[in-house]
Amino acid sequence: PRGPGDIAKGQTFEQPAPAEPQEDPEEVKNKGNELYKKGDYGGAVTQYTKSITIKPSVVGYANRAMANLKLGKFAEAEEDSTLALELDPAYVKAITRRGTARRHLEKHLESVMDFETALRYEPTSQLHYKEKLASRTLFEAKSKLLMTAPRTLLPLADNRPVKSPEAEAEAAAAPEPEPLDSEP
């Protein structure tokens, strides 16, 4: 530590400013909970972020994930849920919130896996089962859509797609449409 004898002529000695008392992370999180209950999800996110900055916690991340879900910020909700699960892999609320976020991000298979994990911890939960089923249905629908999508390789310079050999064969085998009559 420096003392008055360490000061060069013409300089002044300044005491460091006392550290501001740090807020209790639990109290800050509770402020976030109150804002969440009032529907102020943005304000809740701010308080949860403040709480996490003071002291990271599973509940802080999971609560911020829920507020982000309400705000439609699904990538942030997925990230917060994952951070909560890094602290406690068995925290079911974080698992289900991540599953919900992933479904909205069209990561349907990962969403199904999250709800299956939640069901391992809470096997009688009808909510987890319904959420898993909803994600699975979306995954299967997307898979069918991908299987029936036209197959093309690369676009030509004029942006017309080059069809795969299978698509060319299908087009060649299709019957020619009949010409329209010129009179009704």
mmCIF file of C-alpha atoms in Angstrom:
data_model
loop_
_atom_site.group_PDB
_atom_site.id
_atom_site.type_symbol
_atom_site.label_atom_id
_atom_site.label_comp_id
_atom_site.label_asym_id
_atom_site.label_seq_id
_atom_site.Cartn_x
_atom_site.Cartn_y
_atom_site.Cartn_z
ATOM 1 C CA PRO A 1 0.000 0.000 0.000
ATOM 2 C CA ARG A 2 1.086 3.499 -0.736
ATOM 3 C CA GLY A 3 1.385 6.060 1.977
ATOM 4 C CA PRO A 4 1.953 9.842 2.125
ATOM 5 C CA GLY A 5 5.744 9.316 1.992
ATOM 6 C CA ASP A 6 5.387 7.661 -1.428
ATOM 7 C CA ILE A 7 3.859 10.705 -3.083
ATOM 8 C CA ALA A 8 6.088 12.793 -5.333
ATOM 9 C CA LYS A 9 6.158 16.530 -4.818
ATOM 10 C CA GLY A 10 3.105 18.214 -6.319
ATOM 11 C CA GLN A 11 0.990 15.036 -6.348
ATOM 12 C CA THR A 12 -1.918 14.321 -4.080
ATOM 13 C CA PHE A 13 -2.730 11.077 -2.339
ATOM 14 C CA GLU A 14 -6.171 9.644 -3.046
ATOM 15 C CA GLN A 15 -7.786 6.908 -1.071
ATOM 16 C CA PRO A 16 -9.445 4.268 -3.241
ATOM 17 C CA ALA A 17 -13.183 4.656 -3.311
ATOM 18 C CA PRO A 18 -14.874 2.220 -0.970
ATOM 19 C CA ALA A 19 -16.395 -0.713 -2.852
ATOM 20 C CA GLU A 20 -20.108 -0.406 -3.323
ATOM 21 C CA PRO A 21 -21.964 -2.963 -1.286
ATOM 22 C CA GLN A 22 -22.921 -5.794 -3.587
ATOM 23 C CA GLU A 23 -26.590 -6.640 -3.792
ATOM 24 C CA ASP A 24 -27.785 -10.020 -2.623
ATOM 25 C CA PRO A 25 -28.278 -12.162 -5.760
ATOM 26 C CA GLU A 26 -31.318 -13.828 -4.197
ATOM 27 C CA GLU A 27 -33.012 -10.459 -3.616
ATOM 28 C CA VAL A 28 -32.238 -9.372 -7.182
ATOM 29 C CA LYS A 29 -33.651 -12.660 -8.518
ATOM 30 C CA ASN A 30 -36.784 -12.120 -6.414
ATOM 31 C CA LYS A 31 -37.195 -8.657 -7.980
ATOM 32 C CA GLY A 32 -37.067 -10.422 -11.336
ATOM 33 C CA ASN A 33 -39.735 -12.853 -10.148
ATOM 34 C CA GLU A 34 -42.019 -9.961 -9.173
ATOM 35 C CA LEU A 35 -41.555 -8.305 -12.575
ATOM 36 C CA TYR A 36 -42.200 -11.637 -14.305
ATOM 37 C CA LYS A 37 -45.473 -12.081 -12.383
ATOM 38 C CA LYS A 38 -46.535 -8.592 -13.552
ATOM 39 C CA GLY A 39 -45.806 -9.535 -17.170
ATOM 40 C CA ASP A 40 -42.714 -7.319 -17.422
ATOM 41 C CA TYR A 41 -40.561 -10.015 -19.009
ATOM 42 C CA GLY A 42 -37.913 -7.586 -20.255
ATOM 43 C CA GLY A 43 -37.509 -6.152 -16.761
ATOM 44 C CA ALA A 44 -37.366 -9.668 -15.356
ATOM 45 C CA VAL A 45 -34.578 -10.581 -17.794
ATOM 46 C CA THR A 46 -32.635 -7.517 -16.625
ATOM 47 C CA GLN A 47 -32.955 -8.528 -12.960
ATOM 48 C CA TYR A 48 -32.114 -12.183 -13.627
ATOM 49 C CA THR A 49 -29.052 -11.065 -15.601
ATOM 50 C CA LYS A 50 -27.989 -8.863 -12.685
ATOM 51 C CA SER A 51 -28.460 -11.767 -10.263
ATOM 52 C CA ILE A 52 -26.445 -14.131 -12.487
ATOM 53 C CA THR A 53 -23.677 -11.524 -12.820
ATOM 54 C CA ILE A 54 -23.385 -11.321 -9.037
ATOM 55 C CA LYS A 55 -23.535 -15.095 -8.590
ATOM 56 C CA PRO A 56 -24.406 -17.579 -11.360
ATOM 57 C CA SER A 57 -27.159 -19.986 -10.326
ATOM 58 C CA VAL A 58 -29.277 -22.721 -11.849
ATOM 59 C CA VAL A 59 -32.497 -20.944 -10.914
ATOM 60 C CA GLY A 60 -31.248 -17.596 -12.239
ATOM 61 C CA TYR A 61 -30.467 -19.074 -15.657
ATOM 62 C CA ALA A 62 -33.681 -21.122 -15.742
ATOM 63 C CA ASN A 63 -35.802 -18.111 -14.789
ATOM 64 C CA ARG A 64 -34.136 -15.962 -17.420
ATOM 65 C CA ALA A 65 -34.785 -18.757 -19.936
ATOM 66 C CA MET A 66 -38.499 -18.679 -19.073
ATOM 67 C CA ALA A 67 -38.675 -14.891 -19.432
ATOM 68 C CA ASN A 68 -36.880 -15.149 -22.783
ATOM 69 C CA LEU A 69 -39.394 -17.789 -23.912
ATOM 70 C CA LYS A 70 -42.184 -15.325 -23.089
ATOM 71 C CA LEU A 71 -40.368 -12.666 -25.149
ATOM 72 C CA GLY A 72 -39.988 -15.043 -28.096
ATOM 73 C CA LYS A 73 -36.198 -15.022 -27.728
ATOM 74 C CA PHE A 74 -35.819 -18.739 -28.279
ATOM 75 C CA ALA A 75 -32.064 -18.878 -28.975
ATOM 76 C CA GLU A 76 -31.395 -17.003 -25.723
ATOM 77 C CA ALA A 77 -33.786 -19.306 -23.849
ATOM 78 C CA GLU A 78 -32.005 -22.363 -25.251
ATOM 79 C CA GLU A 79 -28.619 -20.946 -24.223
ATOM 80 C CA ASP A 80 -29.771 -20.038 -20.697
ATOM 81 C CA SER A 81 -31.318 -23.471 -20.214
ATOM 82 C CA THR A 82 -28.088 -25.115 -21.324
ATOM 83 C CA LEU A 83 -26.095 -22.938 -18.898
ATOM 84 C CA ALA A 84 -28.449 -23.970 -16.085
ATOM 85 C CA LEU A 85 -27.991 -27.628 -17.033
ATOM 86 C CA GLU A 86 -24.215 -27.237 -16.922
ATOM 87 C CA LEU A 87 -24.657 -26.328 -13.244
ATOM 88 C CA ASP A 88 -27.288 -29.014 -12.543
ATOM 89 C CA PRO A 89 -27.956 -31.594 -15.293
ATOM 90 C CA ALA A 90 -31.037 -32.874 -13.453
ATOM 91 C CA TYR A 91 -32.897 -29.543 -13.194
ATOM 92 C CA VAL A 92 -36.114 -30.521 -14.969
ATOM 93 C CA LYS A 93 -37.419 -26.978 -15.486
ATOM 94 C CA ALA A 94 -34.275 -26.134 -17.460
ATOM 95 C CA ILE A 95 -34.606 -29.352 -19.477
ATOM 96 C CA THR A 96 -38.216 -28.624 -20.458
ATOM 97 C CA ARG A 97 -37.569 -24.945 -21.168
ATOM 98 C CA ARG A 98 -34.729 -25.907 -23.477
ATOM 99 C CA GLY A 99 -37.023 -28.437 -25.158
ATOM 100 C CA THR A 100 -39.630 -25.738 -25.728
ATOM 101 C CA ALA A 101 -37.039 -23.294 -27.072
ATOM 102 C CA ARG A 102 -35.639 -25.939 -29.395
ATOM 103 C CA ARG A 103 -39.081 -26.742 -30.770
ATOM 104 C CA HIS A 104 -39.565 -23.060 -31.631
ATOM 105 C CA LEU A 105 -36.111 -23.055 -33.248
ATOM 106 C CA GLU A 106 -37.230 -26.064 -35.343
ATOM 107 C CA LYS A 107 -34.677 -28.302 -33.635
ATOM 108 C CA HIS A 108 -37.403 -30.903 -33.253
ATOM 109 C CA LEU A 109 -35.242 -33.979 -32.662
ATOM 110 C CA GLU A 110 -33.279 -32.216 -29.904
ATOM 111 C CA SER A 111 -36.581 -31.048 -28.429
ATOM 112 C CA VAL A 112 -37.896 -34.630 -28.349
ATOM 113 C CA MET A 113 -34.694 -35.717 -26.629
ATOM 114 C CA ASP A 114 -35.062 -33.010 -23.962
ATOM 115 C CA PHE A 115 -38.631 -34.046 -23.172
ATOM 116 C CA GLU A 116 -37.595 -37.716 -23.058
ATOM 117 C CA THR A 117 -34.921 -36.729 -20.538
ATOM 118 C CA ALA A 118 -37.503 -34.821 -18.485
ATOM 119 C CA LEU A 119 -39.737 -37.908 -18.521
ATOM 120 C CA ARG A 120 -36.892 -39.986 -17.066
ATOM 121 C CA TYR A 121 -36.911 -37.674 -14.052
ATOM 122 C CA GLU A 122 -40.697 -37.227 -13.892
ATOM 123 C CA PRO A 123 -42.193 -40.300 -15.635
ATOM 124 C CA THR A 124 -45.804 -39.522 -14.703
ATOM 125 C CA SER A 125 -45.842 -35.968 -16.074
ATOM 126 C CA GLN A 126 -48.575 -35.644 -18.672
ATOM 127 C CA LEU A 127 -47.250 -32.210 -19.632
ATOM 128 C CA HIS A 128 -43.800 -33.581 -20.513
ATOM 129 C CA TYR A 129 -45.435 -36.403 -22.470
ATOM 130 C CA LYS A 130 -47.660 -33.983 -24.439
ATOM 131 C CA GLU A 131 -44.713 -31.687 -25.172
ATOM 132 C CA LYS A 132 -42.626 -34.641 -26.353
ATOM 133 C CA LEU A 133 -45.477 -35.784 -28.598
ATOM 134 C CA ALA A 134 -45.883 -32.281 -30.075
ATOM 135 C CA SER A 135 -42.158 -32.084 -30.862
ATOM 136 C CA ARG A 136 -42.143 -35.597 -32.283
ATOM 137 C CA THR A 137 -45.099 -34.816 -34.548
ATOM 138 C CA LEU A 138 -43.294 -31.742 -35.887
ATOM 139 C CA PHE A 139 -40.093 -33.744 -36.370
ATOM 140 C CA GLU A 140 -41.930 -36.441 -38.329
ATOM 141 C CA ALA A 141 -43.769 -33.882 -40.466
ATOM 142 C CA LYS A 142 -40.507 -32.100 -41.282
ATOM 143 C CA SER A 143 -38.837 -35.430 -42.092
ATOM 144 C CA LYS A 144 -41.638 -36.344 -44.511
ATOM 145 C CA LEU A 145 -41.403 -32.921 -46.119
ATOM 146 C CA LEU A 146 -37.667 -33.350 -46.621
ATOM 147 C CA MET A 147 -38.215 -36.777 -48.165
ATOM 148 C CA THR A 148 -40.724 -35.431 -50.693
ATOM 149 C CA ALA A 149 -38.902 -32.193 -51.538
ATOM 150 C CA PRO A 150 -37.716 -31.857 -55.135
ATOM 151 C CA ARG A 151 -34.160 -33.010 -55.507
ATOM 152 C CA THR A 152 -31.808 -30.577 -57.204
ATOM 153 C CA LEU A 153 -28.046 -30.374 -57.210
ATOM 154 C CA LEU A 154 -26.693 -26.956 -58.138
ATOM 155 C CA PRO A 155 -28.285 -23.916 -59.738
ATOM 156 C CA LEU A 156 -27.182 -22.953 -63.248
ATOM 157 C CA ALA A 157 -25.842 -19.497 -63.984
ATOM 158 C CA ASP A 158 -29.368 -18.346 -64.843
ATOM 159 C CA ASN A 159 -30.617 -19.706 -61.467
ATOM 160 C CA ARG A 160 -32.450 -22.648 -63.014
ATOM 161 C CA PRO A 161 -31.798 -25.727 -60.880
ATOM 162 C CA VAL A 162 -30.036 -28.739 -62.332
ATOM 163 C CA LYS A 163 -32.195 -31.748 -61.586
ATOM 164 C CA SER A 164 -30.775 -34.939 -60.185
ATOM 165 C CA PRO A 165 -30.860 -38.054 -62.400
ATOM 166 C CA GLU A 166 -33.787 -39.399 -60.339
ATOM 167 C CA ALA A 167 -35.778 -36.192 -60.858
ATOM 168 C CA GLU A 168 -34.969 -36.233 -64.607
ATOM 169 C CA ALA A 169 -36.197 -39.836 -64.837
ATOM 170 C CA GLU A 170 -39.419 -38.969 -62.996
ATOM 171 C CA ALA A 171 -40.015 -35.998 -65.312
ATOM 172 C CA ALA A 172 -39.389 -38.128 -68.419
ATOM 173 C CA ALA A 173 -41.806 -40.825 -67.216
ATOM 174 C CA ALA A 174 -44.604 -38.355 -66.452
ATOM 175 C CA PRO A 175 -47.344 -38.155 -69.107
ATOM 176 C CA GLU A 176 -47.549 -34.978 -71.172
ATOM 177 C CA PRO A 177 -50.408 -32.704 -70.082
ATOM 178 C CA GLU A 178 -53.226 -32.373 -72.574
ATOM 179 C CA PRO A 179 -53.433 -29.008 -74.349
ATOM 180 C CA LEU A 180 -56.233 -26.695 -73.277
ATOM 181 C CA ASP A 181 -59.198 -26.258 -75.585
ATOM 182 C CA SER A 182 -59.337 -22.892 -77.253
ATOM 183 C CA GLU A 183 -63.072 -22.718 -76.579
ATOM 184 C CA PRO A 184 -64.843 -23.487 -73.303
#
